[in-house]
PDB file of C-alpha atoms in Angstrom:
ATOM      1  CA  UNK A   7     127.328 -53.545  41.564  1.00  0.00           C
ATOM      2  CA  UNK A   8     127.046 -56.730  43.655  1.00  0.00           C
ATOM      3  CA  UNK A   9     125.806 -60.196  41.889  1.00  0.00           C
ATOM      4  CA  UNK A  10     122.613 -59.334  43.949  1.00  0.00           C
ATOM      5  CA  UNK A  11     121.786 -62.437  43.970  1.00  0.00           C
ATOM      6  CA  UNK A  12     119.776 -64.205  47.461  1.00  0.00           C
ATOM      7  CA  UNK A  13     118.707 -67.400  49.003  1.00  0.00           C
ATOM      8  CA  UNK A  14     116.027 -68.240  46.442  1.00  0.00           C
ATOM      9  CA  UNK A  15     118.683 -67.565  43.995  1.00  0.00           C
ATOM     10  CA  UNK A  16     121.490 -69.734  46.120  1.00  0.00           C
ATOM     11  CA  UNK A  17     119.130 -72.386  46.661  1.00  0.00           C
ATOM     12  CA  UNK A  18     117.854 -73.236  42.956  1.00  0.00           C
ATOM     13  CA  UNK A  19     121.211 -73.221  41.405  1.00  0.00           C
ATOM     14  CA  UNK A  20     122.332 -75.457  44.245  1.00  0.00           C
ATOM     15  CA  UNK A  21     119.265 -77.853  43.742  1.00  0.00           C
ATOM     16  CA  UNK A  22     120.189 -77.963  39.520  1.00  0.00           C
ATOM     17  CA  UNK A  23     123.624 -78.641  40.101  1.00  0.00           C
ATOM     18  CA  UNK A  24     122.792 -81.441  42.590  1.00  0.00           C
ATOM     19  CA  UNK A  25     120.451 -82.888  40.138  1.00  0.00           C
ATOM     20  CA  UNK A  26     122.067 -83.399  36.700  1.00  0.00           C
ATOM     21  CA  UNK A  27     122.572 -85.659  34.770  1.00  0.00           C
ATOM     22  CA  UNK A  28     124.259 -86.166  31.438  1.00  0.00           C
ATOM     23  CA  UNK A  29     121.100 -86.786  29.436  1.00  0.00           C
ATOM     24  CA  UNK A  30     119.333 -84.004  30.916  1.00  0.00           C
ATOM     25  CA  UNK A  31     122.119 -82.182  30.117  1.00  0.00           C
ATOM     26  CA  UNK A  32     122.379 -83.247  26.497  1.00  0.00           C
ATOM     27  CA  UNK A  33     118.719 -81.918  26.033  1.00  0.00           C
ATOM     28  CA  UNK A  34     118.870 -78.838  28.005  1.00  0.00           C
ATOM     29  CA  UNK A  35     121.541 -77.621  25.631  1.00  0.00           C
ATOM     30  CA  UNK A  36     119.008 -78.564  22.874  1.00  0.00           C
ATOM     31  CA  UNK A  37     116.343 -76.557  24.176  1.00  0.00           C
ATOM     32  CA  UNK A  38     118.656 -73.648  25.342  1.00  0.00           C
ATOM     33  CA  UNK A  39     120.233 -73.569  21.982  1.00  0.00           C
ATOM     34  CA  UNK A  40     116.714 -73.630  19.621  1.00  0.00           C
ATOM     35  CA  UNK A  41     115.219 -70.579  21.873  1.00  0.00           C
ATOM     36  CA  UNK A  42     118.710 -68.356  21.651  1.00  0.00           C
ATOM     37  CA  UNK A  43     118.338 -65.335  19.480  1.00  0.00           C
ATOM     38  CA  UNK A  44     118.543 -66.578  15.957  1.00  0.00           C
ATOM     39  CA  UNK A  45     115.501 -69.235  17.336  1.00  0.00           C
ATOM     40  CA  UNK A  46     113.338 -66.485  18.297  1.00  0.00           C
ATOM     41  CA  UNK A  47     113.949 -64.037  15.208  1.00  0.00           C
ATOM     42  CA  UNK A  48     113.074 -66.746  12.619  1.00  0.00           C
ATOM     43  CA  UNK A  49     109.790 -67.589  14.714  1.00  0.00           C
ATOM     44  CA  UNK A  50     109.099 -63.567  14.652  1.00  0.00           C
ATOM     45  CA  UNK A  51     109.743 -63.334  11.058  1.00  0.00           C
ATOM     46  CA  UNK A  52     107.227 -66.752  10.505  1.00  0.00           C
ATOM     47  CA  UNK A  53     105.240 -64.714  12.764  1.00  0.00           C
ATOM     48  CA  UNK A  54     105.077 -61.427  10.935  1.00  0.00           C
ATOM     49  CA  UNK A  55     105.276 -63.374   7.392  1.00  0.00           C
ATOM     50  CA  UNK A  56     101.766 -65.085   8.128  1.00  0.00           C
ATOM     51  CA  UNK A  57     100.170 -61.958   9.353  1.00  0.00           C
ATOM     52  CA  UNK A  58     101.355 -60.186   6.508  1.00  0.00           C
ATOM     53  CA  UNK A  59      99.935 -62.830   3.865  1.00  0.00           C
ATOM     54  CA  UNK A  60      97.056 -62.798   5.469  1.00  0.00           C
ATOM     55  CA  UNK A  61      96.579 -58.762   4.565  1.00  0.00           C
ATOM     56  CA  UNK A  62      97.958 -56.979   8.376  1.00  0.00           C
ATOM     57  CA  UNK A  63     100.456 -55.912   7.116  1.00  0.00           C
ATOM     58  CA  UNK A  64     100.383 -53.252  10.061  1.00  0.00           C
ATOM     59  CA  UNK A  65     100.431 -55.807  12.535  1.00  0.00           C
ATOM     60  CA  UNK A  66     102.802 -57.673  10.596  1.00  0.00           C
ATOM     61  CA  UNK A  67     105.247 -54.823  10.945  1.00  0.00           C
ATOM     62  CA  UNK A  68     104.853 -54.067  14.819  1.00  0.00           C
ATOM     63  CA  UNK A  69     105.252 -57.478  15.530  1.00  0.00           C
ATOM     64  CA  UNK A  70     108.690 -56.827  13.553  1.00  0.00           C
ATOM     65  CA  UNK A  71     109.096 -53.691  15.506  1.00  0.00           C
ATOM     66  CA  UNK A  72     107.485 -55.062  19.012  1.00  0.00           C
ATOM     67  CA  UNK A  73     110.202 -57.511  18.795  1.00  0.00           C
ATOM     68  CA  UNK A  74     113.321 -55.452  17.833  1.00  0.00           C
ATOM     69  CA  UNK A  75     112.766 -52.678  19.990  1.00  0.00           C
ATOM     70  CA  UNK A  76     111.981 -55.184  22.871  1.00  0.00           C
ATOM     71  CA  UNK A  77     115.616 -56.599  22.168  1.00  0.00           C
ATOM     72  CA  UNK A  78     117.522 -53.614  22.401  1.00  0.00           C
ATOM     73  CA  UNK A  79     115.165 -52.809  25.981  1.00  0.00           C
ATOM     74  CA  UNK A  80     116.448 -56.526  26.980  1.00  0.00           C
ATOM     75  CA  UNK A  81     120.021 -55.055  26.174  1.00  0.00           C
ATOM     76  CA  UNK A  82     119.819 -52.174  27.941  1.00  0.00           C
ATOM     77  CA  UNK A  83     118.872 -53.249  30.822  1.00  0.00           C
ATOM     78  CA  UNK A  84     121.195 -55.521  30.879  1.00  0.00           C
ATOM     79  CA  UNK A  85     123.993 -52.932  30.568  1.00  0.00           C
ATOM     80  CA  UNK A  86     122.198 -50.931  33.333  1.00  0.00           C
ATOM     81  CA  UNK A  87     121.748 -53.733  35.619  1.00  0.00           C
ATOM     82  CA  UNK A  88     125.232 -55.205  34.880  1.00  0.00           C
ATOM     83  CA  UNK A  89     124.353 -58.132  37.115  1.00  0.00           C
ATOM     84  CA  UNK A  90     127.148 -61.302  36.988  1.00  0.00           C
ATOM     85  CA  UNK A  91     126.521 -64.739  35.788  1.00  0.00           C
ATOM     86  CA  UNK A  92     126.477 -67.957  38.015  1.00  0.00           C
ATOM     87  CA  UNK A  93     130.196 -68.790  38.509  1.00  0.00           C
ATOM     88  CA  UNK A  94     131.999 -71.154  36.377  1.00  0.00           C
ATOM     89  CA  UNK A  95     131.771 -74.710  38.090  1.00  0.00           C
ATOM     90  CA  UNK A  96     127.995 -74.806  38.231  1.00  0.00           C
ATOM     91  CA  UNK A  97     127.892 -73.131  34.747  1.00  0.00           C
ATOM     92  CA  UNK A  98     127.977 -74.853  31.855  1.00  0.00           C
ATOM     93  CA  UNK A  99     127.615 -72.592  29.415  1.00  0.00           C
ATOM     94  CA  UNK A 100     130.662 -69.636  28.150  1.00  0.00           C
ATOM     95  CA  UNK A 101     129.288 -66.578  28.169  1.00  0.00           C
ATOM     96  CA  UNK A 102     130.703 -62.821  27.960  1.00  0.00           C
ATOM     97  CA  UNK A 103     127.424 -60.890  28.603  1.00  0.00           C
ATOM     98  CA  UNK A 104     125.407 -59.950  31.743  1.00  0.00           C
ATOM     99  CA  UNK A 105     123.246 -61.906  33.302  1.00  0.00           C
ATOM    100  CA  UNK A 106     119.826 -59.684  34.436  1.00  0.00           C
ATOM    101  CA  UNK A 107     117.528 -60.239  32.678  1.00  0.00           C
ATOM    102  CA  UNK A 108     117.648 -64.036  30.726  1.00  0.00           C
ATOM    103  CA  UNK A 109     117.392 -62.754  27.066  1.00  0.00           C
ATOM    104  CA  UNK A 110     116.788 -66.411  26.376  1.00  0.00           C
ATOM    105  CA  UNK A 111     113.524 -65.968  28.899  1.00  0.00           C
ATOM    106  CA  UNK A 112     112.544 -62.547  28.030  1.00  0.00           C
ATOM    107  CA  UNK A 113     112.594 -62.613  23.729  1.00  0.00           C
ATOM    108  CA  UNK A 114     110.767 -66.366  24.192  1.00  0.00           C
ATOM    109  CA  UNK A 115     108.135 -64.851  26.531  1.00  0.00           C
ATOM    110  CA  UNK A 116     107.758 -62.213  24.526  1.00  0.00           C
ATOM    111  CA  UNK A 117     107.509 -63.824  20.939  1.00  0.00           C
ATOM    112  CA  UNK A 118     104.964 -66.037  22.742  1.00  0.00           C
ATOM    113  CA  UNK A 119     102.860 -63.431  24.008  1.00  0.00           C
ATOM    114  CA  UNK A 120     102.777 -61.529  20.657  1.00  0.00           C
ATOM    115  CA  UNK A 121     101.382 -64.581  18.688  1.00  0.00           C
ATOM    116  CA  UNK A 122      98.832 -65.163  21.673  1.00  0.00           C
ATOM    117  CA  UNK A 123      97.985 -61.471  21.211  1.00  0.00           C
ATOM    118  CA  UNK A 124      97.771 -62.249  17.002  1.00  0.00           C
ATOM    119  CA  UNK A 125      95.536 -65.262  17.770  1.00  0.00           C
ATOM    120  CA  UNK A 126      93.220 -63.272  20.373  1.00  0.00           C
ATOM    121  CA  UNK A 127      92.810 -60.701  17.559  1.00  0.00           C
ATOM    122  CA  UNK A 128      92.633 -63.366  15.204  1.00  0.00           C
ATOM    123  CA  UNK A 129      95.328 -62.552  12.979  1.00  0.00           C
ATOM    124  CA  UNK A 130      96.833 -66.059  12.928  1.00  0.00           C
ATOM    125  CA  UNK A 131      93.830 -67.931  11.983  1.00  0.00           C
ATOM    126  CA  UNK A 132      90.375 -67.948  12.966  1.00  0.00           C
ATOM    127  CA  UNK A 133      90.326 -71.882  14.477  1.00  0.00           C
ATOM    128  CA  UNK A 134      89.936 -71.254  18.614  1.00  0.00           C
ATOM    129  CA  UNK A 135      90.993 -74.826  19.534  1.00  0.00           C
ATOM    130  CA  UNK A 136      94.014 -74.452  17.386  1.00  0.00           C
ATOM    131  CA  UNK A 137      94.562 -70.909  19.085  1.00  0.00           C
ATOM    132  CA  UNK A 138      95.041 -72.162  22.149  1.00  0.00           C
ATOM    133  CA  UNK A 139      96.640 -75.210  21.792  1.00  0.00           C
ATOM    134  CA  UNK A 140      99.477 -72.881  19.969  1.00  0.00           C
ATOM    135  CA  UNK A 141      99.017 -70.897  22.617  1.00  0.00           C
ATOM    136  CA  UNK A 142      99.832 -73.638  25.797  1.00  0.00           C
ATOM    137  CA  UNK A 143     102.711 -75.031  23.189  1.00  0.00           C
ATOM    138  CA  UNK A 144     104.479 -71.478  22.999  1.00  0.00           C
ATOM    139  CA  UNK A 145     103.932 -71.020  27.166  1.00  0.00           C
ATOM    140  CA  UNK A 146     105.529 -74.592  27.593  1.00  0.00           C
ATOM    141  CA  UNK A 147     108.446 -74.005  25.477  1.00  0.00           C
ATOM    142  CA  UNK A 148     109.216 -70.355  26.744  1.00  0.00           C
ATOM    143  CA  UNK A 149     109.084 -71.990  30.662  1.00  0.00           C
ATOM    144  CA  UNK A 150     111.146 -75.272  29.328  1.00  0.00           C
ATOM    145  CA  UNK A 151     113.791 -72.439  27.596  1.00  0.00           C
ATOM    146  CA  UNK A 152     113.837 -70.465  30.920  1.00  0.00           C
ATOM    147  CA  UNK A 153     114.136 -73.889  33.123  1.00  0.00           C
ATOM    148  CA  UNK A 154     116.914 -74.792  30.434  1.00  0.00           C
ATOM    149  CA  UNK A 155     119.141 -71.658  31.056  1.00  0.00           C
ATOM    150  CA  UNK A 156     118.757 -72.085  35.060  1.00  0.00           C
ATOM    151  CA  UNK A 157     119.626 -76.193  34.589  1.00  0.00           C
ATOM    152  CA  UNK A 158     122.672 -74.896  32.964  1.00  0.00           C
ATOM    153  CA  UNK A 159     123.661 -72.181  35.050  1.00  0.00           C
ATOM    154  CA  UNK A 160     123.297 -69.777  32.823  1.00  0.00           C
ATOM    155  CA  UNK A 161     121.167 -67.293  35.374  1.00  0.00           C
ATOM    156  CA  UNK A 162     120.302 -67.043  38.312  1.00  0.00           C
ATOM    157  CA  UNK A 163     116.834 -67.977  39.043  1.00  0.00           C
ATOM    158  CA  UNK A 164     115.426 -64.049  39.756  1.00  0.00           C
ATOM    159  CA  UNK A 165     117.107 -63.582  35.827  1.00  0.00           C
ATOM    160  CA  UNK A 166     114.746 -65.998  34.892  1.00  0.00           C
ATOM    161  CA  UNK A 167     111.879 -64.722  36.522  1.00  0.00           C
ATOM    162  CA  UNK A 168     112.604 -61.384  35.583  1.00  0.00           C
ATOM    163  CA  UNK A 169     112.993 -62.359  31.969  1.00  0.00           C
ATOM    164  CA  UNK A 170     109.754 -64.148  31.678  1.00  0.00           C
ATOM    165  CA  UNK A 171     107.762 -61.085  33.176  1.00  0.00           C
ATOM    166  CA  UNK A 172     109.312 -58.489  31.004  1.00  0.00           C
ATOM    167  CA  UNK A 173     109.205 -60.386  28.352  1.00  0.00           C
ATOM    168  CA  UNK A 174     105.488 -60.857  28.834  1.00  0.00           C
ATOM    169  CA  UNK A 175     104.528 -57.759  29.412  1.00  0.00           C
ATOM    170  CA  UNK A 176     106.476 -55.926  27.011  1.00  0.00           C
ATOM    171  CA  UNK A 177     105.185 -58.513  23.786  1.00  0.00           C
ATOM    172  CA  UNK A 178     101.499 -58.067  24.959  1.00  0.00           C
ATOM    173  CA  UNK A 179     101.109 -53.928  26.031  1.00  0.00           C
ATOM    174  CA  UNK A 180     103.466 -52.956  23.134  1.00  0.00           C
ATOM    175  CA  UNK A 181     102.241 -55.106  20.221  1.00  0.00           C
ATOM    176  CA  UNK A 182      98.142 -54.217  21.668  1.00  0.00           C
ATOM    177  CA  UNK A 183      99.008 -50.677  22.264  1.00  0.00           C
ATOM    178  CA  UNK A 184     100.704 -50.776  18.104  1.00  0.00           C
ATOM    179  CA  UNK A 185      97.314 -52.482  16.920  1.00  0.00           C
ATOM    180  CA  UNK A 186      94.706 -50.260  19.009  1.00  0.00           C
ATOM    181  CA  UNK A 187      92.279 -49.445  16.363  1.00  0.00           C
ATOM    182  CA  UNK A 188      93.695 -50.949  13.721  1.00  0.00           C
ATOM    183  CA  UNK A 189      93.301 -54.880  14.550  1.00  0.00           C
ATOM    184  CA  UNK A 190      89.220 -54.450  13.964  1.00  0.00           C
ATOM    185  CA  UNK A 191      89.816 -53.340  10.454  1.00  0.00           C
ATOM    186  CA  UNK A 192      92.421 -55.168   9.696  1.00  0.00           C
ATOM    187  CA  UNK A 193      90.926 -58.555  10.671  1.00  0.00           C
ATOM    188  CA  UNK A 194      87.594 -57.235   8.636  1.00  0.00           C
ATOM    189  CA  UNK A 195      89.760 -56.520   5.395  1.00  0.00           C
ATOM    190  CA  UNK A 196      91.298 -59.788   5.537  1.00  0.00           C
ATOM    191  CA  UNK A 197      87.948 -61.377   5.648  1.00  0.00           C
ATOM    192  CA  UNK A 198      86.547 -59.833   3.104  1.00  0.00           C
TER     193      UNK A 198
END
C-alpha cells in the first residue's frame, strides 16, 4: 500500500518542520510522552477506580473494557491500513509501528470522551461547573497530544485526524451503548 498521504498531509508536515524550535520541541516531547499508552491506561484505571468507589461498578468495568477493546480496534486497523510514517529527517521520533491511525490521538480522544460520557451520566461527581471544566481540560490535552505527534513528525496530519474521530466515537457509542439502562440505576444506588 502507498503512504497515501496528500497535499493537506504534505503541507502541515512541511509548515511544522519550518516552524520549530528547540523549546517547542523540548515540550512537545513532554506532552507526546505523558499521553503515550502507559499515560492513558493509568488515567482509565483513575477513571474506572472512581466510578467503582462510587458504587458503578458496571460502568467502572466497561470503561475498563471500552478502553481495551478500543486498543486492540486502534491496532488492527493499524495492521490493516499499514500506512508509513513521515520519513526520517522531519521525524523526530523512532518508531517501528504504522502510522494510520495516531494511537496517541485515538486512546486520548477516547479516554476523554468516556469520562465526558461518566460526567454527563454523572458518575464522576455530581458538580456541573466542575464537569465541564474537566471536560474542556481533557479536549485541550487530547488536541495538544495530537498537535504534539504532528510537531514531531510522528503522523501525518489525516493520522491525526483520523485518530481523534475514532477515538471519539468509539469512547462515547461503546461506553453509552455498555451503560444503556444501567447508568439510571446505577447513579440512583450510589445516591442512596
Amino acid at each position: 500500500m502507498t503512504d497515501g498521504t496528500n497535499g493537506l498531509d504534505t503541507a502541515v508536515l512541511t509548515w511544522m518542520v519550518d516552524h520549530r524550535t528547540p523549546w517547542v520541541t523540548d515540550v512537545m516531547t513532554v506532552v507526546t510522552t505523558v499521553g503515550n499508552t502507559v499515560g492513558v491506561a493509568v488515567l482509565t484505571v483513575i477513571l474506572a477506580a472512581i466510578v467503582w468507589r462510587r458504587g458503578s461498578r458496571r460502568a467502572a468495568l466497561a470503561t475498563l473494557a471500552v478502553m481495551l477493546l478500543g486498543w486492540g480496534l486502534m491496532n488492527g486497523i493499524k495492521y490493516a491500513v499499514r500506512r508509513t510514517r513521515p520519513p526520517t529527517p522531519e521525524r523526530l521520533v523512532d518508531l517501528s509501528t504504522w502510522s494510520f491511525p495516531s494511537g496517541h490521538a485515538m486512546m486520548s480522544a477516547m479516554v476523554a470522551a468516556v469520562a465526558i460520557v461518566l460526567i454527563g451520566r454523572g458518575l464522576l461527581g455530581r458538580a456541573r461547573k466542575r464537569g465541564r471544566a474537566a471536560a474542556a481540560v481533557l479536549t485541550a490535552a487530547t488536541l495538544l497530544i495530537g498537535f504534539s505527534r504532528l510537531y514531531l513528525g510522528a503522523h501525518w496530519c489525516t493520522d491525526v485526524l483520523a485518530g481523534w474521530a475514532l477515538g471519539a466515537l468509539w469512547g462515547t457509542l461503546a461506553l453509552r451503548a455498555s451503560l444503556s439502562g444501567a447508568a439510571t440505576s446505577s447513579v440512583s444506588d450510589a445516591v442512596r
